């Protein structure tokens, strides 16, 4: 690296400046010169001035040497800032924002002259064309201009990946080649993800980087761009967003969303809401339909208003659906159209329909909630399950009837078979004698053999500690300490293992989830306990004065698993955000801990997935349970899952034992493209089982076209939280000035201690020796 500036300084020990020390040395040297001349006042010739000069120079050097001279060499190097440019190549960027009025073409206008360095902001051409011109046109290429002062990397955002196209680094010593004049691809990505692909483009060490995104802001993938931008701000990385597209909506009719349960029970009705965008002229006839193939399940006509977003509720009986009764999946289509001759006024047809999947379930998942009293925590938990159509909850609280009896005894299943029909049991601060010894033994069998889930919620009355002397003691994953419970505000923190748990993710962005946990409203109580050796601590509670105590402990037990929660104050999470975090936590943890659901099964095989509905780019967790001919669950083996897409096998995955549930094997697929899928299983060299599970991965293409305007609020929010700037496409010429702050100056200083150098002492001795020789020659000694 060549220094851009070099400076040499003479300093002295103690960082004394050079001028005062030099002044003292010269003053003493001059004084010595005149004193020496007085001794030679009777002499003439060279001796009278040469000898005093030699003695004076020796004095000056001796004084400077005693002051500790240091020669300081300062080199300043200019570190170029790194600029990552990301060009959106999604399908919505192929949209043209020209919206002439019907029957009246726009009047041509002469193009104004462009000032030097500016970029055209005309609406001529598609958004992608205008972006390509701004970045790559040889006459005013923004990439080329930025590369003059920065390290530049150019990426294309193509759906769920960022593809690097070109780079120019280290003042041109590291270049990928000539800058292209155009992109060698078209904007065809069916989704826009402004989260993870941008992180991938920045790389693992993004310090000193600025992120510039050129896009219309149509984020429709997983994650949160605002949270991503906030995380970059903490790393000192500003985000500059350049918005393309008009903020005025074109005349169009589009489906924005279909709000509908992912599963419905076979005897119920499928109900939901169609959310559409209506920006057509008022008074046109239109219709909405929900279809299965060509069969109309629901239909409604309406008149356009041009008012923007509109909502329509729909409902139809599930029994009208057709399909294989052994399969749960049904594929439906929601569609909206302008009727008759006015159909041509609809700007595009790509966003008029949306395909979605609906699963028919034979039964709801069941949860049994038992607590010693109706605490705030268990009240809210009961409400969460009661409102969720996928769950059926039975709740009871101890009435402290002597021995067994009261609500708890009445709610507890009367037979073991009834208990085994539950998937999850939540046991609060309940005295152990509220259940009989037989019922306590059934709890153990429910977890160990049924593969059910059990959650303990500790409480201040310490009833759970008494369970250590019961037949259900083996279920408890902790042992309690004798120390008192801390009575102060405590902070949550996820352990390293807890950070990897999907069930504990309260944020849409994985990287921001640990910080979100630290900001959750604080509890004031936690039970003092420590985990058993085979248990894992997922979260802790503590503060600056209180040593962290386990707050969430998990342990696998037989075929099932157990979770112990050390505080009953998670309900405080509802402060100012209602159910946002509290409900999400409980439903995710319940789904994880409970016995895993299977959508299709027979006497030998059960097949299921972690979710019922997938979006393009998601991964799927495949779950399998095998049984022998006698009905015994298989716990060891090496089964394989065969994944078919649109009838063709695309993957064969080895299934591994599920660490959370015994007797369950699982595998996780890669990212899945849109399509219809089927799952089958084979064991060893045997052919695949005939039983297959169908599931669908829905395309994002309709969402890519559902909004045709610039999403300015999102882009402004990303820029604001990261301390960057939002620019319209016509203001892109401001980028070089805004990015100038990225340049960093690195200073390197080297010091030479002259008073440690042999030649400094040698120079003094040489001067004195020369003086003595001359005095001898001139007979002055």
XYZ file of C-alpha atoms in Angstrom:
781
model
C 0.000 0.000 0.000
C 1.509 3.339 -1.057
C 1.258 6.141 1.544
C -0.764 9.160 0.440
C 1.108 11.511 2.822
C 4.518 11.327 4.589
C 5.763 13.506 7.460
C 9.061 13.451 9.415
C 9.341 14.978 12.891
C 12.171 15.403 15.387
C 10.958 15.000 18.955
C 12.624 14.373 22.308
C 11.999 12.114 25.292
C 8.869 13.156 27.147
C 7.484 14.264 23.772
C 9.205 17.628 24.129
C 8.912 19.735 20.977
C 12.096 20.174 18.973
C 12.351 23.981 18.897
C 12.882 24.666 22.652
C 15.492 21.895 22.965
C 17.292 23.080 19.841
C 17.216 26.629 21.212
C 18.844 25.588 24.500
C 21.479 23.518 22.685
C 22.333 26.346 20.292
C 22.476 28.884 23.133
C 24.958 26.719 25.045
C 26.895 26.144 21.836
C 27.130 29.900 21.151
C 28.138 30.553 24.773
C 30.897 27.943 24.497
C 32.077 29.476 21.206
C 32.596 32.957 22.706
C 34.154 31.683 25.932
C 36.608 29.583 23.899
C 37.483 32.599 21.685
C 38.412 34.647 24.788
C 41.106 32.105 25.587
C 42.435 32.469 22.016
C 42.341 36.287 21.881
C 46.132 36.447 21.380
C 45.968 34.055 18.410
C 45.161 34.791 14.797
C 44.202 32.702 11.792
C 42.028 29.599 11.549
C 42.726 28.480 15.100
C 40.748 31.384 16.562
C 37.420 30.355 14.941
C 37.839 26.630 14.038
C 38.664 25.315 17.483
C 35.723 27.129 19.197
C 33.436 25.892 16.428
C 34.424 22.247 16.929
C 33.980 22.544 20.738
C 30.599 24.293 20.289
C 29.314 21.601 17.894
C 30.323 18.914 20.402
C 28.404 20.750 23.149
C 25.323 21.086 20.947
C 25.352 17.363 20.086
C 25.947 16.409 23.739
C 22.989 18.531 24.933
C 20.731 17.086 22.238
C 21.837 13.578 23.152
C 20.997 14.171 26.839
C 17.489 15.353 25.784
C 16.822 11.994 24.071
C 16.276 12.846 20.371
C 13.699 10.735 18.523
C 13.174 10.858 14.765
C 9.463 10.195 14.101
C 8.380 9.120 10.588
C 4.614 9.388 9.981
C 2.989 7.731 6.936
C -0.741 8.216 6.245
C -2.508 5.586 4.174
C -5.963 6.069 2.658
C -8.238 3.051 3.168
C -10.955 2.961 0.537
C -14.464 2.429 1.872
C -16.318 -0.669 0.594
C -19.585 -0.095 -1.235
C -21.877 -3.055 -1.897
C -24.355 -2.262 -4.675
C -27.371 -4.589 -4.897
C -29.604 -4.354 -7.972
C -33.099 -5.809 -7.629
C -33.762 -8.329 -10.432
C -37.217 -9.459 -9.309
C -40.168 -9.640 -11.682
C -41.810 -6.447 -10.412
C -38.792 -4.487 -11.704
C -39.902 -5.372 -15.241
C -43.001 -3.224 -14.760
C -43.283 0.030 -16.709
C -44.591 2.976 -14.726
C -46.042 4.728 -17.783
C -49.751 5.120 -17.013
C -51.387 7.192 -19.792
C -55.070 7.946 -19.488
C -57.431 5.761 -21.491
C -57.724 6.936 -25.072
C -55.216 9.734 -24.600
C -51.563 8.874 -25.263
C -48.993 10.977 -23.463
C -47.713 13.986 -25.380
C -44.041 13.659 -26.339
C -41.706 16.089 -24.682
C -38.090 16.897 -25.505
C -35.615 15.380 -23.085
C -33.900 18.085 -21.033
C -30.140 18.327 -21.034
C -28.533 16.413 -18.176
C -25.929 18.066 -15.983
C -22.585 16.325 -15.757
C -22.669 13.240 -13.587
C -26.456 13.097 -13.300
C -28.666 10.203 -14.313
C -31.886 10.240 -16.231
C -34.998 9.797 -14.095
C -37.517 9.517 -16.890
C -40.230 6.916 -16.621
C -39.368 5.681 -20.132
C -38.796 1.915 -20.121
C -39.140 -0.521 -17.261
C -37.772 0.030 -13.785
C -35.059 -2.499 -14.517
C -34.069 -0.699 -17.732
C -33.747 2.605 -15.899
C -31.693 1.001 -13.134
C -29.438 -0.685 -15.693
C -28.839 2.655 -17.415
C -28.006 4.374 -14.143
C -25.522 1.710 -13.102
C -23.864 0.557 -16.316
C -24.344 3.106 -19.121
C -20.783 4.053 -20.219
C -21.645 7.756 -20.429
C -22.655 8.154 -16.789
C -22.107 4.829 -15.026
C -22.642 5.207 -11.291
C -20.692 1.984 -10.660
C -17.688 3.357 -12.538
C -17.861 6.686 -10.722
C -17.993 5.058 -7.296
C -15.101 2.740 -8.192
C -12.849 5.798 -8.611
C -12.854 6.386 -4.853
C -14.158 3.197 -3.245
C -13.901 -0.552 -3.315
C -17.089 -1.535 -5.157
C -18.916 -4.851 -5.470
C -21.992 -5.191 -7.676
C -24.631 -7.825 -6.861
C -27.933 -8.823 -8.440
C -30.762 -9.701 -6.079
C -32.400 -12.696 -7.728
C -35.115 -13.981 -5.445
C -33.539 -15.642 -2.416
C -29.905 -15.222 -3.400
C -27.513 -12.379 -4.109
C -25.331 -13.067 -7.156
C -22.037 -11.154 -7.399
C -21.543 -9.752 -10.901
C -18.477 -7.496 -10.737
C -15.978 -6.010 -8.300
C -13.201 -3.409 -8.236
C -10.989 -3.361 -5.126
C -7.663 -2.045 -3.816
C -7.482 0.859 -6.274
C -7.802 -1.479 -9.238
C -5.330 -4.189 -8.230
C -8.203 -6.644 -7.709
C -10.754 -6.398 -10.529
C -13.063 -9.086 -11.859
C -12.838 -7.749 -15.418
C -14.286 -4.981 -17.523
C -17.474 -3.410 -16.251
C -20.358 -4.749 -18.381
C -22.558 -2.311 -20.281
C -25.738 -4.263 -19.545
C -27.043 -7.118 -17.407
C -26.991 -10.558 -19.017
C -30.304 -11.599 -17.467
C -33.863 -10.414 -17.213
C -35.798 -9.486 -14.060
C -37.670 -12.753 -13.644
C -37.282 -13.690 -9.955
C -40.692 -14.530 -8.526
C -39.857 -13.137 -5.076
C -37.985 -10.263 -3.455
C -36.173 -10.923 -0.189
C -34.599 -7.793 1.302
C -33.206 -9.604 4.331
C -30.935 -12.671 4.209
C -29.579 -12.197 0.646
C -28.373 -8.725 1.624
C -26.573 -10.168 4.641
C -24.970 -12.746 2.362
C -23.776 -10.003 0.018
C -22.122 -8.107 2.879
C -20.206 -11.186 3.998
C -18.925 -12.130 7.466
C -16.686 -9.053 8.000
C -18.618 -6.029 6.722
C -16.800 -3.344 8.754
C -16.260 -0.116 6.820
C -18.990 -0.991 4.317
C -22.048 0.821 2.991
C -24.960 -1.082 1.483
C -26.744 0.496 -1.495
C -29.985 -1.161 -2.656
C -31.686 -0.214 -5.905
C -35.214 -1.615 -5.746
C -38.936 -0.905 -5.770
C -39.144 -2.278 -2.231
C -41.516 -5.196 -2.902
C -40.297 -7.397 -0.041
C -42.309 -10.626 0.042
C -39.851 -13.146 1.475
C -39.078 -14.262 5.024
C -37.378 -11.977 7.509
C -37.694 -8.300 8.351
C -35.744 -5.707 6.327
C -36.168 -3.124 9.091
C -34.668 -5.461 11.700
C -31.861 -6.329 9.298
C -31.109 -2.620 8.801
C -31.213 -1.978 12.560
C -28.686 -4.779 13.073
C -26.386 -3.231 10.451
C -26.560 0.116 12.254
C -25.096 -1.562 15.357
C -22.169 -2.647 13.150
C -21.728 0.874 11.741
C -23.053 -0.030 8.283
C -25.424 2.534 6.739
C -28.046 1.409 4.223
C -28.759 3.673 1.253
C -31.973 2.803 -0.572
C -32.674 4.016 -4.107
C -36.364 3.689 -4.908
C -37.654 2.852 -8.384
C -41.263 3.108 -9.429
C -44.198 5.426 -9.144
C -46.051 6.077 -5.921
C -49.280 6.518 -7.873
C -51.023 3.157 -8.415
C -51.898 2.187 -12.011
C -55.436 1.037 -12.893
C -55.387 -2.574 -11.762
C -57.264 -5.269 -9.891
C -55.129 -7.636 -7.800
C -55.312 -10.171 -4.985
C -53.097 -8.965 -2.154
C -53.672 -11.804 0.277
C -55.939 -14.703 1.170
C -56.388 -14.950 4.924
C -57.481 -18.519 5.522
C -56.629 -21.265 8.039
C -54.041 -23.719 6.765
C -56.163 -26.614 8.042
C -59.891 -27.242 8.535
C -61.664 -30.182 10.105
C -63.592 -32.373 7.731
C -67.031 -31.487 9.148
C -66.426 -27.708 9.388
C -66.667 -24.808 6.968
C -63.659 -23.158 5.375
C -63.808 -19.448 6.171
C -61.486 -16.623 5.352
C -60.991 -13.171 3.871
C -59.947 -12.112 0.392
C -57.862 -8.929 0.434
C -57.760 -7.208 -2.958
C -56.381 -4.001 -4.417
C -58.890 -2.035 -6.492
C -57.423 0.945 -8.333
C -59.642 0.690 -11.433
C -62.073 3.417 -12.473
C -65.264 3.275 -10.408
C -68.359 1.526 -11.678
C -66.904 -1.523 -13.474
C -68.381 -4.948 -12.822
C -66.092 -7.613 -11.346
C -66.298 -10.948 -9.579
C -64.381 -13.035 -7.068
C -64.231 -16.809 -6.932
C -62.753 -19.589 -4.847
C -62.364 -22.715 -6.971
C -61.120 -26.271 -6.783
C -60.122 -26.989 -10.354
C -63.137 -25.873 -12.399
C -65.560 -26.327 -9.487
C -66.783 -23.038 -7.974
C -66.858 -23.235 -4.181
C -67.725 -19.579 -3.546
C -68.463 -16.582 -5.745
C -69.345 -12.912 -5.255
C -69.821 -10.041 -7.683
C -68.960 -6.440 -6.880
C -68.429 -3.046 -8.488
C -65.027 -1.379 -8.630
C -64.507 1.828 -6.666
C -60.815 2.670 -7.179
C -60.515 2.983 -3.394
C -57.455 0.734 -3.018
C -57.479 -2.112 -0.503
C -60.805 -3.927 -0.014
C -61.789 -7.010 1.985
C -64.411 -9.678 1.300
C -65.269 -12.554 3.644
C -65.952 -15.978 2.182
C -67.242 -19.298 3.509
C -68.006 -22.705 2.007
C -68.595 -26.214 3.394
C -65.534 -28.490 3.390
C -67.660 -31.475 2.388
C -67.924 -29.927 -1.099
C -64.210 -30.590 -1.656
C -63.156 -33.611 -3.657
C -59.950 -35.646 -3.536
C -58.272 -38.755 -2.193
C -59.747 -39.417 1.283
C -56.372 -40.851 2.386
C -54.681 -37.521 1.658
C -55.177 -34.341 3.694
C -54.052 -31.853 1.024
C -56.525 -29.956 -1.159
C -55.416 -27.319 -3.667
C -57.642 -24.262 -4.189
C -57.495 -21.144 -6.337
C -58.724 -17.675 -5.421
C -59.415 -15.415 -8.413
C -60.647 -11.865 -9.093
C -61.556 -10.589 -12.590
C -63.122 -7.623 -14.342
C -66.213 -8.724 -16.214
C -66.862 -8.494 -19.946
C -65.435 -5.885 -22.306
C -63.899 -3.873 -19.455
C -61.358 -6.614 -18.736
C -58.794 -4.803 -20.909
C -58.661 -1.940 -18.398
C -56.967 -4.242 -15.888
C -53.262 -3.299 -16.106
C -51.851 -6.824 -15.715
C -53.361 -10.262 -15.192
C -50.393 -11.811 -13.335
C -51.788 -10.725 -9.970
C -55.424 -11.772 -10.453
C -55.182 -15.253 -8.908
C -53.517 -17.011 -6.013
C -53.139 -20.748 -5.449
C -53.269 -21.993 -1.876
C -53.306 -25.269 -0.002
C -55.841 -26.451 2.531
C -55.429 -29.533 4.705
C -58.382 -31.554 5.990
C -57.773 -32.788 9.523
C -59.525 -35.630 11.278
C -59.009 -34.233 14.799
C -57.638 -31.240 16.640
C -54.499 -31.450 18.731
C -55.397 -31.675 22.419
C -53.827 -30.000 25.445
C -54.603 -30.592 29.138
C -53.915 -27.571 31.399
C -53.848 -28.183 35.184
C -52.794 -25.582 37.754
C -53.040 -25.010 41.478
C -54.820 -21.693 40.951
C -55.863 -19.457 38.039
C -52.630 -17.453 37.775
C -52.222 -14.720 35.148
C -49.861 -16.939 33.169
C -52.199 -19.919 32.914
C -55.216 -17.703 32.191
C -53.519 -16.241 29.152
C -52.245 -19.657 28.046
C -55.796 -21.014 28.228
C -57.004 -18.110 26.080
C -54.285 -18.707 23.470
C -55.216 -22.353 22.988
C -58.926 -21.623 23.167
C -58.692 -19.138 20.270
C -56.487 -21.372 18.110
C -58.588 -23.565 15.827
C -55.855 -26.207 15.677
C -56.052 -26.966 19.397
C -58.687 -28.284 21.776
C -57.910 -27.275 25.384
C -59.184 -28.763 28.641
C -58.315 -26.596 31.675
C -58.889 -27.076 35.400
C -57.691 -25.414 38.609
C -57.301 -26.915 42.057
C -60.272 -26.338 44.356
C -58.305 -27.816 47.289
C -60.840 -30.543 47.926
C -59.439 -32.948 50.503
C -57.569 -35.690 48.666
C -58.434 -36.238 45.031
C -61.496 -34.425 43.810
C -62.691 -31.096 42.533
C -62.050 -29.627 39.103
C -58.656 -31.269 38.569
C -59.971 -34.775 39.224
C -62.988 -34.171 36.992
C -60.877 -32.797 34.121
C -58.229 -35.522 34.230
C -59.031 -38.277 31.683
C -60.927 -41.158 33.234
C -58.943 -43.874 31.448
C -55.402 -44.271 30.254
C -56.578 -44.481 26.654
C -58.342 -41.136 27.015
C -55.127 -39.588 28.346
C -53.130 -40.975 25.422
C -55.405 -39.048 23.041
C -53.870 -35.806 24.330
C -50.740 -34.336 22.736
C -49.580 -31.951 25.466
C -49.995 -31.522 29.224
C -49.212 -28.245 30.998
C -48.798 -28.730 34.749
C -48.684 -25.603 36.877
C -48.014 -25.071 40.584
C -50.274 -27.998 41.548
C -50.069 -30.012 44.780
C -49.188 -33.643 43.935
C -52.045 -35.166 45.972
C -54.547 -33.503 43.639
C -53.896 -36.570 41.457
C -53.904 -40.196 42.500
C -50.786 -42.347 42.341
C -52.254 -44.151 39.345
C -52.774 -40.853 37.538
C -49.202 -39.820 38.360
C -47.960 -43.066 36.825
C -50.075 -42.399 33.749
C -48.326 -39.029 33.334
C -44.992 -40.857 33.142
C -46.348 -43.308 30.593
C -47.893 -40.457 28.581
C -44.484 -38.869 28.072
C -42.233 -41.911 28.016
C -44.276 -44.240 25.784
C -46.942 -42.106 24.104
C -44.329 -39.522 23.099
C -46.406 -36.672 24.527
C -45.100 -33.341 25.721
C -45.136 -32.046 29.306
C -44.517 -28.462 30.461
C -44.021 -27.578 34.145
C -44.701 -23.952 35.167
C -43.175 -23.311 38.605
C -44.800 -21.014 41.161
C -44.206 -19.181 44.418
C -46.162 -21.763 46.449
C -43.479 -24.363 45.641
C -45.977 -27.186 45.102
C -43.856 -28.611 42.266
C -41.009 -29.329 44.675
C -43.252 -31.819 46.471
C -43.510 -33.856 43.232
C -39.945 -35.064 43.827
C -41.299 -37.713 46.208
C -44.053 -38.990 43.885
C -44.198 -41.609 41.137
C -43.876 -38.797 38.598
C -40.598 -37.525 40.082
C -38.557 -38.871 37.159
C -40.255 -36.378 34.847
C -38.847 -33.283 36.572
C -35.691 -32.038 34.748
C -34.357 -29.892 37.637
C -33.567 -30.060 41.327
C -34.263 -27.146 43.612
C -31.726 -25.250 45.710
C -32.222 -24.236 49.318
C -31.378 -20.594 48.656
C -34.189 -18.063 48.539
C -35.664 -16.779 45.322
C -34.253 -13.442 44.084
C -36.733 -10.588 44.477
C -35.466 -8.107 41.901
C -35.982 -7.286 38.248
C -34.255 -9.964 36.176
C -33.082 -10.010 32.557
C -33.703 -12.846 30.093
C -30.831 -14.272 28.080
C -30.777 -17.186 25.668
C -28.045 -19.762 26.041
C -26.004 -20.864 23.045
C -28.295 -23.861 22.545
C -31.400 -21.723 23.071
C -30.350 -19.387 20.271
C -30.562 -22.276 17.813
C -34.120 -23.258 18.801
C -36.784 -22.239 16.313
C -39.409 -22.550 19.053
C -37.753 -19.682 20.961
C -37.606 -17.304 18.023
C -39.694 -14.225 18.748
C -38.225 -12.173 15.923
C -38.609 -12.639 12.187
C -34.853 -12.194 11.844
C -32.682 -14.889 13.517
C -29.767 -12.505 14.090
C -31.853 -10.048 16.133
C -33.677 -12.644 18.245
C -31.106 -12.866 21.118
C -31.192 -9.078 21.542
C -34.993 -9.111 21.540
C -34.979 -11.540 24.471
C -32.778 -9.187 26.510
C -35.313 -6.369 25.958
C -38.397 -8.340 27.064
C -40.261 -7.003 30.124
C -38.508 -8.245 33.242
C -39.905 -10.718 35.776
C -39.373 -10.259 39.510
C -39.259 -13.912 40.501
C -37.590 -17.138 39.404
C -37.477 -20.445 41.220
C -33.944 -21.313 42.412
C -33.103 -24.582 40.688
C -30.377 -26.250 38.695
C -30.713 -28.645 35.746
C -30.160 -32.364 35.997
C -27.080 -33.681 34.160
C -29.073 -34.856 31.125
C -31.110 -31.636 30.819
C -30.325 -28.547 28.725
C -30.748 -24.931 29.825
C -32.234 -22.863 26.994
C -32.743 -19.517 28.776
C -31.567 -17.865 31.992
C -32.649 -15.055 34.300
C -30.240 -12.796 36.179
C -28.829 -9.293 36.500
C -25.667 -7.477 37.552
C -26.051 -8.565 41.173
C -27.873 -11.902 40.807
C -26.069 -14.873 39.304
C -28.083 -16.164 36.313
C -30.505 -18.949 37.183
C -32.112 -21.401 34.737
C -35.406 -20.066 33.405
C -36.171 -22.638 30.706
C -34.902 -26.216 30.934
C -35.592 -29.006 28.442
C -35.000 -32.731 28.664
C -35.921 -35.627 26.451
C -37.724 -38.379 28.350
C -38.370 -41.661 26.564
C -40.363 -41.000 23.413
C -41.435 -37.539 24.594
C -39.885 -34.452 26.118
C -40.316 -32.223 29.165
C -39.874 -28.462 29.615
C -39.577 -26.717 32.993
C -40.308 -22.998 33.183
C -38.808 -21.355 36.271
C -40.998 -18.243 36.307
C -44.713 -17.634 35.901
C -44.322 -14.007 34.789
C -44.074 -14.347 31.023
C -47.461 -12.614 30.916
C -45.552 -9.341 31.473
C -44.418 -9.650 27.840
C -47.893 -8.407 26.871
C -47.041 -4.892 28.064
C -47.740 -2.443 25.196
C -47.660 -5.248 22.560
C -50.540 -7.480 23.767
C -50.145 -11.059 22.459
C -47.331 -10.343 19.998
C -44.571 -12.161 21.925
C -46.484 -14.096 24.581
C -48.824 -15.954 22.244
C -46.098 -16.603 19.703
C -43.846 -18.106 22.384
C -46.476 -20.424 23.825
C -47.824 -21.682 20.505
C -44.309 -22.337 19.180
C -43.152 -24.097 22.346
C -46.363 -26.135 22.512
C -45.958 -27.241 18.894
C -42.332 -28.211 19.554
C -42.825 -30.066 22.840
C -46.118 -31.803 22.041
C -46.264 -35.151 20.343
C -45.479 -34.469 16.675
C -48.551 -34.515 14.412
C -48.827 -36.784 11.382
C -51.082 -35.979 8.437
C -51.361 -39.490 6.981
C -50.752 -42.866 8.574
C -51.577 -46.557 8.481
C -50.750 -49.469 10.731
C -47.032 -49.424 9.758
C -46.172 -45.834 8.883
C -46.971 -42.244 9.908
C -45.918 -39.249 7.780
C -45.961 -35.566 8.615
C -44.231 -32.221 8.175
C -43.429 -29.437 10.617
C -45.889 -27.100 8.898
C -48.951 -27.420 6.756
C -48.256 -24.535 4.417
C -44.954 -23.572 2.788
C -43.850 -20.610 0.706
C -41.314 -20.675 -2.095
C -37.793 -20.679 -0.646
C -38.788 -22.357 2.652
C -37.263 -25.556 3.986
C -39.457 -28.415 5.217
C -38.893 -30.755 8.138
C -40.090 -34.250 7.210
C -41.250 -36.473 10.088
C -41.686 -40.246 10.041
C -42.744 -42.822 12.628
C -42.328 -46.520 11.802
C -43.990 -49.498 13.462
C -43.346 -53.212 13.275
C -45.972 -55.778 12.273
C -46.898 -56.123 15.957
C -47.390 -52.343 16.348
C -44.152 -51.656 18.256
C -42.556 -48.298 17.475
C -39.208 -48.562 15.667
C -36.516 -46.554 17.474
C -33.420 -47.691 15.552
C -32.852 -47.933 11.831
C -31.822 -45.954 8.757
C -34.971 -45.125 6.780
C -34.831 -42.777 3.793
C -37.313 -40.146 2.681
C -38.064 -39.802 -1.026
C -39.285 -36.365 -2.126
C -41.214 -36.004 -5.373
C -42.009 -32.680 -7.061
C -44.634 -32.568 -9.774
C -44.338 -36.359 -10.073
C -40.519 -36.558 -10.363
C -38.185 -37.624 -7.545
C -35.916 -34.700 -6.695
C -34.282 -35.866 -3.456
C -33.539 -38.928 -1.338
C -32.760 -37.951 2.244
C -31.436 -40.038 5.107
C -33.740 -39.770 8.115
C -32.118 -39.256 11.518
C -33.647 -39.836 14.985
C -35.442 -36.771 16.337
C -33.573 -35.624 19.487
C -36.817 -34.266 20.970
C -39.128 -37.240 20.415
C -38.174 -40.907 20.611
C -39.349 -43.153 17.804
C -39.561 -40.273 15.355
C -37.155 -39.859 12.423
C -36.740 -36.604 10.580
C -34.865 -34.846 7.782
C -34.753 -31.244 6.621
C -34.916 -30.418 2.931
C -33.076 -27.660 1.133
C -34.919 -24.548 -0.033
C -37.947 -25.625 -2.026
C -39.199 -24.136 -5.289
C -42.929 -23.786 -5.826
C -44.819 -26.933 -6.795
C -46.790 -29.952 -5.628
C -44.794 -32.426 -3.532
C -45.181 -35.961 -2.261
C -43.227 -37.765 0.465
C -42.657 -41.509 0.720
C -40.350 -43.650 2.884
C -38.227 -46.734 2.306
C -36.366 -48.972 4.791
C -33.035 -50.508 3.865
C -33.168 -52.213 0.481
C -36.966 -52.592 0.585
C -39.034 -50.585 -1.906
C -40.774 -47.417 -0.782
C -44.031 -47.738 1.124
C -47.216 -47.162 -0.856
C -48.380 -44.528 1.639
C -47.515 -41.000 0.478
C -48.009 -37.572 1.993
C -48.835 -34.670 -0.290
C -47.920 -31.058 0.491
C -47.611 -27.888 -1.531
C -45.061 -25.084 -1.743
C -46.845 -21.950 -2.851
C -45.342 -19.545 -5.367
C -44.558 -15.954 -4.475
C -45.099 -14.815 -8.060
C -48.572 -13.424 -7.402
C -47.279 -11.498 -4.373
C -44.489 -10.032 -6.497
C -47.142 -8.461 -8.725
C -49.727 -7.668 -6.053
C -48.240 -4.214 -5.340
C -47.236 -2.140 -8.370
C -46.181 1.032 -6.564
C -42.898 2.015 -4.950
C -42.831 0.805 -1.343
C -41.385 4.053 -0.081
C -42.242 3.592 3.646
C -40.209 0.372 3.801
C -37.182 1.835 2.013
C -37.275 5.025 4.070
C -37.518 2.964 7.255
C -34.506 0.827 6.318
C -32.430 3.918 5.567
C -33.530 5.773 8.692
C -32.855 3.030 11.253
C -29.409 2.333 9.751
C -28.494 6.037 9.599
C -28.341 5.957 5.806
C -30.430 7.846 3.257
C -33.385 7.171 0.983
C -33.101 8.511 -2.575
C -35.491 8.558 -5.482
C -34.021 7.217 -8.719
C -33.565 10.751 -10.052
C -31.378 11.638 -7.063
C -28.899 8.798 -7.482
C -26.210 11.315 -8.498
C -26.003 12.302 -4.807
C -24.561 8.912 -3.876
C -20.834 9.725 -4.341
C -21.040 12.676 -1.943
C -23.058 10.709 0.606
C -20.594 7.807 0.495
C -17.488 9.974 0.802
C -17.651 9.599 4.580
C -16.732 5.914 4.208
C -13.076 6.639 3.385
C -10.839 5.805 6.318
C -7.351 7.159 6.979
C -4.799 4.821 8.596
C -1.706 6.374 10.183
C 1.492 4.387 10.765
C 4.257 5.889 12.903
C 7.847 4.630 13.155
C 10.347 6.077 15.648
C 14.145 5.996 15.659
C 15.839 6.764 19.004
C 18.825 8.749 17.809
C 20.414 8.885 21.272
C 20.675 5.088 21.176
C 22.582 5.282 17.879
C 26.348 4.667 17.968
C 27.102 7.385 15.399
C 25.660 10.131 17.625
C 28.212 9.393 20.362
C 30.830 8.845 17.658
C 30.169 12.302 16.205
C 30.750 13.959 19.592
C 33.976 12.010 20.108
C 35.114 12.801 16.559
C 34.641 16.530 17.089
C 36.521 16.494 20.402
C 39.314 14.323 18.980
C 39.705 16.616 15.959
C 39.876 19.645 18.262
C 42.595 18.006 20.396
C 44.677 17.056 17.332
C 44.470 20.606 15.963
C 45.501 22.034 19.340
C 48.552 19.755 19.246
C 49.407 20.819 15.696
C 49.129 24.494 16.582
C 51.114 24.002 19.820
C 48.278 25.135 22.088
C 48.872 22.292 24.587
